[in-house]
């Protein structure tokens, strides 16, 4: 019995010495994000870029845009927004940019707005994904996608932006 008590005391002391507490500070509406993407390459056909919220307890979780060259003169675009909570509304804006060699900069050539609400989704809204295929773009030019992600819960609104590197459209 004495050895059992000693083992219990030793285990308790050991656990107390090697345990750590971590507390998050209050943020007051500030959104911190981390961008993960790829380095552009002429041979890359699929670029995906994510922006993820690194703070726990935010309403918005993740915003993702994806652009792909389908190899037939069309582009595949996808925009996704995820929330930690059951939100009232998710809105997304997807931008398509084309590289302009004379300006040496990206030029926006198209944009689309999408929105959905909790009532349109049976009372639960944690994510929203829209995929589309775009044709009519100039072949052998470089394109990128950018996204603006918005979630609303009651009177609170949070946003994230995301973007891809360029991908060359082939036929």
PDB file of C-alpha atoms in Angstrom:
ATOM      1  CA  UNK A   1       0.000   0.000   0.000  1.00  0.00           C
ATOM      2  CA  UNK A   2       2.896   2.321   0.817  1.00  0.00           C
ATOM      3  CA  UNK A   3       4.447   1.705  -2.636  1.00  0.00           C
ATOM      4  CA  UNK A   4       1.109   2.440  -4.279  1.00  0.00           C
ATOM      5  CA  UNK A   5       0.874   5.804  -2.467  1.00  0.00           C
ATOM      6  CA  UNK A   6       4.456   6.647  -3.462  1.00  0.00           C
ATOM      7  CA  UNK A   7       3.729   5.777  -7.093  1.00  0.00           C
ATOM      8  CA  UNK A   8       0.595   7.929  -7.067  1.00  0.00           C
ATOM      9  CA  UNK A   9       2.459  10.903  -5.544  1.00  0.00           C
ATOM     10  CA  UNK A  10       5.359  10.552  -7.956  1.00  0.00           C
ATOM     11  CA  UNK A  11       2.995  10.359 -10.952  1.00  0.00           C
ATOM     12  CA  UNK A  12       1.040  13.417  -9.788  1.00  0.00           C
ATOM     13  CA  UNK A  13       4.196  15.485  -9.233  1.00  0.00           C
ATOM     14  CA  UNK A  14       5.594  14.377 -12.597  1.00  0.00           C
ATOM     15  CA  UNK A  15       2.357  15.331 -14.365  1.00  0.00           C
ATOM     16  CA  UNK A  16       2.291  18.743 -12.675  1.00  0.00           C
ATOM     17  CA  UNK A  17       5.910  19.482 -13.614  1.00  0.00           C
ATOM     18  CA  UNK A  18       5.506  18.635 -17.285  1.00  0.00           C
ATOM     19  CA  UNK A  19       2.084  20.096 -18.038  1.00  0.00           C
ATOM     20  CA  UNK A  20       1.709  23.466 -19.736  1.00  0.00           C
ATOM     21  CA  UNK A  21      -1.191  25.859 -19.996  1.00  0.00           C
ATOM     22  CA  UNK A  22      -1.903  27.879 -23.116  1.00  0.00           C
ATOM     23  CA  UNK A  23      -4.405  30.704 -23.195  1.00  0.00           C
ATOM     24  CA  UNK A  24      -5.432  32.818 -26.154  1.00  0.00           C
ATOM     25  CA  UNK A  25      -5.723  36.569 -25.808  1.00  0.00           C
ATOM     26  CA  UNK A  26      -8.914  38.321 -26.874  1.00  0.00           C
ATOM     27  CA  UNK A  27      -8.714  39.729 -30.369  1.00  0.00           C
ATOM     28  CA  UNK A  28     -11.479  42.369 -30.688  1.00  0.00           C
ATOM     29  CA  UNK A  29     -12.309  41.677 -34.335  1.00  0.00           C
ATOM     30  CA  UNK A  30      -8.773  41.445 -35.713  1.00  0.00           C
ATOM     31  CA  UNK A  31      -8.258  38.707 -38.267  1.00  0.00           C
ATOM     32  CA  UNK A  32      -4.847  37.165 -38.631  1.00  0.00           C
ATOM     33  CA  UNK A  33      -4.254  34.940 -41.607  1.00  0.00           C
ATOM     34  CA  UNK A  34      -1.558  32.761 -43.039  1.00  0.00           C
ATOM     35  CA  UNK A  35      -1.056  32.330 -46.776  1.00  0.00           C
ATOM     36  CA  UNK A  36       0.054  29.060 -48.285  1.00  0.00           C
ATOM     37  CA  UNK A  37       0.732  28.896 -51.990  1.00  0.00           C
ATOM     38  CA  UNK A  38       3.007  27.650 -54.724  1.00  0.00           C
ATOM     39  CA  UNK A  39       5.880  29.199 -56.598  1.00  0.00           C
ATOM     40  CA  UNK A  40       4.800  29.885 -60.216  1.00  0.00           C
ATOM     41  CA  UNK A  41       6.287  27.686 -62.883  1.00  0.00           C
ATOM     42  CA  UNK A  42       5.743  27.543 -66.651  1.00  0.00           C
ATOM     43  CA  UNK A  43       5.081  23.798 -66.493  1.00  0.00           C
ATOM     44  CA  UNK A  44       2.592  24.009 -63.618  1.00  0.00           C
ATOM     45  CA  UNK A  45      -0.978  23.335 -64.707  1.00  0.00           C
ATOM     46  CA  UNK A  46      -2.719  23.444 -61.332  1.00  0.00           C
ATOM     47  CA  UNK A  47      -2.070  26.089 -58.719  1.00  0.00           C
ATOM     48  CA  UNK A  48      -4.001  26.141 -55.468  1.00  0.00           C
ATOM     49  CA  UNK A  49      -3.626  28.747 -52.797  1.00  0.00           C
ATOM     50  CA  UNK A  50      -5.177  28.803 -49.358  1.00  0.00           C
ATOM     51  CA  UNK A  51      -5.641  31.467 -46.764  1.00  0.00           C
ATOM     52  CA  UNK A  52      -6.389  30.057 -43.330  1.00  0.00           C
ATOM     53  CA  UNK A  53      -7.351  31.860 -40.175  1.00  0.00           C
ATOM     54  CA  UNK A  54      -4.830  31.082 -37.445  1.00  0.00           C
ATOM     55  CA  UNK A  55      -6.962  32.374 -34.564  1.00  0.00           C
ATOM     56  CA  UNK A  56      -9.260  29.991 -32.728  1.00  0.00           C
ATOM     57  CA  UNK A  57     -12.802  31.143 -32.147  1.00  0.00           C
ATOM     58  CA  UNK A  58     -13.174  33.228 -35.336  1.00  0.00           C
ATOM     59  CA  UNK A  59     -16.329  32.729 -37.345  1.00  0.00           C
ATOM     60  CA  UNK A  60     -14.539  32.233 -40.658  1.00  0.00           C
ATOM     61  CA  UNK A  61     -12.237  29.262 -40.912  1.00  0.00           C
ATOM     62  CA  UNK A  62     -10.809  28.984 -44.414  1.00  0.00           C
ATOM     63  CA  UNK A  63     -10.998  30.613 -47.833  1.00  0.00           C
ATOM     64  CA  UNK A  64      -9.727  28.713 -50.871  1.00  0.00           C
ATOM     65  CA  UNK A  65      -9.493  29.522 -54.570  1.00  0.00           C
ATOM     66  CA  UNK A  66      -8.321  27.111 -57.239  1.00  0.00           C
ATOM     67  CA  UNK A  67      -7.476  27.630 -60.922  1.00  0.00           C
ATOM     68  CA  UNK A  68      -6.596  24.915 -63.434  1.00  0.00           C
ATOM     69  CA  UNK A  69      -5.827  24.785 -67.112  1.00  0.00           C
ATOM     70  CA  UNK A  70      -8.100  22.114 -68.592  1.00  0.00           C
ATOM     71  CA  UNK A  71      -5.784  21.793 -71.613  1.00  0.00           C
ATOM     72  CA  UNK A  72      -8.622  22.488 -74.075  1.00  0.00           C
ATOM     73  CA  UNK A  73      -8.680  26.291 -74.002  1.00  0.00           C
ATOM     74  CA  UNK A  74     -10.854  26.470 -70.874  1.00  0.00           C
ATOM     75  CA  UNK A  75     -10.075  27.265 -67.252  1.00  0.00           C
ATOM     76  CA  UNK A  76     -11.521  25.516 -64.197  1.00  0.00           C
ATOM     77  CA  UNK A  77     -12.174  27.895 -61.282  1.00  0.00           C
ATOM     78  CA  UNK A  78     -13.337  27.031 -57.783  1.00  0.00           C
ATOM     79  CA  UNK A  79     -13.972  29.176 -54.702  1.00  0.00           C
ATOM     80  CA  UNK A  80     -14.677  27.712 -51.252  1.00  0.00           C
ATOM     81  CA  UNK A  81     -15.461  29.313 -47.902  1.00  0.00           C
ATOM     82  CA  UNK A  82     -15.616  27.451 -44.577  1.00  0.00           C
ATOM     83  CA  UNK A  83     -16.835  28.635 -41.176  1.00  0.00           C
ATOM     84  CA  UNK A  84     -16.298  27.361 -37.630  1.00  0.00           C
ATOM     85  CA  UNK A  85     -19.918  28.117 -36.737  1.00  0.00           C
ATOM     86  CA  UNK A  86     -23.354  27.795 -38.301  1.00  0.00           C
ATOM     87  CA  UNK A  87     -23.441  31.208 -40.020  1.00  0.00           C
ATOM     88  CA  UNK A  88     -26.358  33.205 -41.402  1.00  0.00           C
ATOM     89  CA  UNK A  89     -24.766  34.135 -44.731  1.00  0.00           C
ATOM     90  CA  UNK A  90     -21.703  33.379 -46.862  1.00  0.00           C
ATOM     91  CA  UNK A  91     -20.780  35.650 -49.768  1.00  0.00           C
ATOM     92  CA  UNK A  92     -17.889  35.171 -52.172  1.00  0.00           C
ATOM     93  CA  UNK A  93     -16.413  37.183 -55.002  1.00  0.00           C
ATOM     94  CA  UNK A  94     -14.183  35.407 -57.513  1.00  0.00           C
ATOM     95  CA  UNK A  95     -11.866  37.493 -59.685  1.00  0.00           C
ATOM     96  CA  UNK A  96     -10.065  36.333 -62.840  1.00  0.00           C
ATOM     97  CA  UNK A  97      -6.903  38.262 -63.714  1.00  0.00           C
ATOM     98  CA  UNK A  98      -4.760  38.107 -66.850  1.00  0.00           C
ATOM     99  CA  UNK A  99      -1.052  38.953 -66.983  1.00  0.00           C
ATOM    100  CA  UNK A 100      -0.409  42.030 -69.151  1.00  0.00           C
ATOM    101  CA  UNK A 101       3.141  42.046 -70.517  1.00  0.00           C
ATOM    102  CA  UNK A 102       3.063  45.704 -71.577  1.00  0.00           C
ATOM    103  CA  UNK A 103       1.978  46.849 -68.101  1.00  0.00           C
ATOM    104  CA  UNK A 104       4.053  44.166 -66.378  1.00  0.00           C
ATOM    105  CA  UNK A 105       1.103  43.641 -64.017  1.00  0.00           C
ATOM    106  CA  UNK A 106      -2.091  41.661 -63.513  1.00  0.00           C
ATOM    107  CA  UNK A 107      -5.295  43.085 -65.041  1.00  0.00           C
ATOM    108  CA  UNK A 108      -8.728  42.007 -63.822  1.00  0.00           C
ATOM    109  CA  UNK A 109     -10.785  40.709 -66.753  1.00  0.00           C
ATOM    110  CA  UNK A 110     -13.829  39.180 -65.028  1.00  0.00           C
ATOM    111  CA  UNK A 111     -15.523  38.818 -61.648  1.00  0.00           C
ATOM    112  CA  UNK A 112     -18.424  36.811 -60.268  1.00  0.00           C
ATOM    113  CA  UNK A 113     -20.389  37.237 -57.032  1.00  0.00           C
ATOM    114  CA  UNK A 114     -22.011  34.332 -55.210  1.00  0.00           C
ATOM    115  CA  UNK A 115     -24.083  34.296 -52.024  1.00  0.00           C
ATOM    116  CA  UNK A 116     -26.054  31.801 -49.993  1.00  0.00           C
ATOM    117  CA  UNK A 117     -27.957  31.939 -46.710  1.00  0.00           C
ATOM    118  CA  UNK A 118     -28.754  29.576 -43.881  1.00  0.00           C
ATOM    119  CA  UNK A 119     -32.432  29.442 -44.913  1.00  0.00           C
ATOM    120  CA  UNK A 120     -31.474  28.349 -48.455  1.00  0.00           C
ATOM    121  CA  UNK A 121     -29.472  25.447 -46.972  1.00  0.00           C
ATOM    122  CA  UNK A 122     -31.977  23.868 -44.600  1.00  0.00           C
ATOM    123  CA  UNK A 123     -30.931  25.882 -41.541  1.00  0.00           C
ATOM    124  CA  UNK A 124     -27.250  24.846 -41.555  1.00  0.00           C
ATOM    125  CA  UNK A 125     -24.485  26.793 -43.276  1.00  0.00           C
ATOM    126  CA  UNK A 126     -20.871  25.893 -42.524  1.00  0.00           C
ATOM    127  CA  UNK A 127     -19.413  25.991 -46.050  1.00  0.00           C
ATOM    128  CA  UNK A 128     -20.090  27.190 -49.570  1.00  0.00           C
ATOM    129  CA  UNK A 129     -18.388  25.968 -52.753  1.00  0.00           C
ATOM    130  CA  UNK A 130     -18.843  27.213 -56.317  1.00  0.00           C
ATOM    131  CA  UNK A 131     -17.127  25.670 -59.346  1.00  0.00           C
ATOM    132  CA  UNK A 132     -17.189  27.027 -62.880  1.00  0.00           C
ATOM    133  CA  UNK A 133     -15.561  26.524 -66.238  1.00  0.00           C
ATOM    134  CA  UNK A 134     -14.516  29.593 -68.228  1.00  0.00           C
ATOM    135  CA  UNK A 135     -13.980  29.668 -71.981  1.00  0.00           C
ATOM    136  CA  UNK A 136     -13.259  32.480 -74.409  1.00  0.00           C
ATOM    137  CA  UNK A 137      -9.947  33.449 -72.786  1.00  0.00           C
ATOM    138  CA  UNK A 138      -6.846  33.996 -74.920  1.00  0.00           C
ATOM    139  CA  UNK A 139      -4.697  30.868 -75.192  1.00  0.00           C
ATOM    140  CA  UNK A 140      -0.984  30.963 -74.252  1.00  0.00           C
ATOM    141  CA  UNK A 141      -1.605  33.738 -71.732  1.00  0.00           C
ATOM    142  CA  UNK A 142      -1.185  33.548 -67.971  1.00  0.00           C
ATOM    143  CA  UNK A 143      -4.205  33.771 -65.628  1.00  0.00           C
ATOM    144  CA  UNK A 144      -4.707  33.816 -61.869  1.00  0.00           C
ATOM    145  CA  UNK A 145      -7.719  33.669 -59.559  1.00  0.00           C
ATOM    146  CA  UNK A 146      -8.404  35.770 -56.477  1.00  0.00           C
ATOM    147  CA  UNK A 147     -11.183  35.368 -53.960  1.00  0.00           C
ATOM    148  CA  UNK A 148     -12.893  37.481 -51.339  1.00  0.00           C
ATOM    149  CA  UNK A 149     -14.695  35.416 -48.678  1.00  0.00           C
ATOM    150  CA  UNK A 150     -17.273  36.894 -46.292  1.00  0.00           C
ATOM    151  CA  UNK A 151     -19.278  35.250 -43.502  1.00  0.00           C
ATOM    152  CA  UNK A 152     -21.965  36.865 -41.377  1.00  0.00           C
ATOM    153  CA  UNK A 153     -23.306  35.622 -38.047  1.00  0.00           C
ATOM    154  CA  UNK A 154     -25.846  37.967 -36.487  1.00  0.00           C
ATOM    155  CA  UNK A 155     -24.254  41.409 -36.575  1.00  0.00           C
ATOM    156  CA  UNK A 156     -20.688  40.059 -36.858  1.00  0.00           C
ATOM    157  CA  UNK A 157     -18.944  39.919 -40.240  1.00  0.00           C
ATOM    158  CA  UNK A 158     -15.505  38.489 -41.034  1.00  0.00           C
ATOM    159  CA  UNK A 159     -13.651  38.402 -44.327  1.00  0.00           C
ATOM    160  CA  UNK A 160     -10.607  36.705 -45.816  1.00  0.00           C
ATOM    161  CA  UNK A 161      -8.944  37.087 -49.186  1.00  0.00           C
ATOM    162  CA  UNK A 162      -7.126  34.400 -51.133  1.00  0.00           C
ATOM    163  CA  UNK A 163      -5.345  34.177 -54.449  1.00  0.00           C
ATOM    164  CA  UNK A 164      -3.405  31.877 -56.728  1.00  0.00           C
ATOM    165  CA  UNK A 165      -0.219  32.265 -58.683  1.00  0.00           C
ATOM    166  CA  UNK A 166      -0.432  32.299 -62.470  1.00  0.00           C
ATOM    167  CA  UNK A 167      -1.240  29.357 -64.713  1.00  0.00           C
ATOM    168  CA  UNK A 168      -0.793  29.379 -68.486  1.00  0.00           C
ATOM    169  CA  UNK A 169      -3.878  28.553 -70.569  1.00  0.00           C
ATOM    170  CA  UNK A 170      -3.178  25.952 -73.263  1.00  0.00           C
ATOM    171  CA  UNK A 171      -5.240  24.540 -76.069  1.00  0.00           C
TER     172      UNK A 171
END
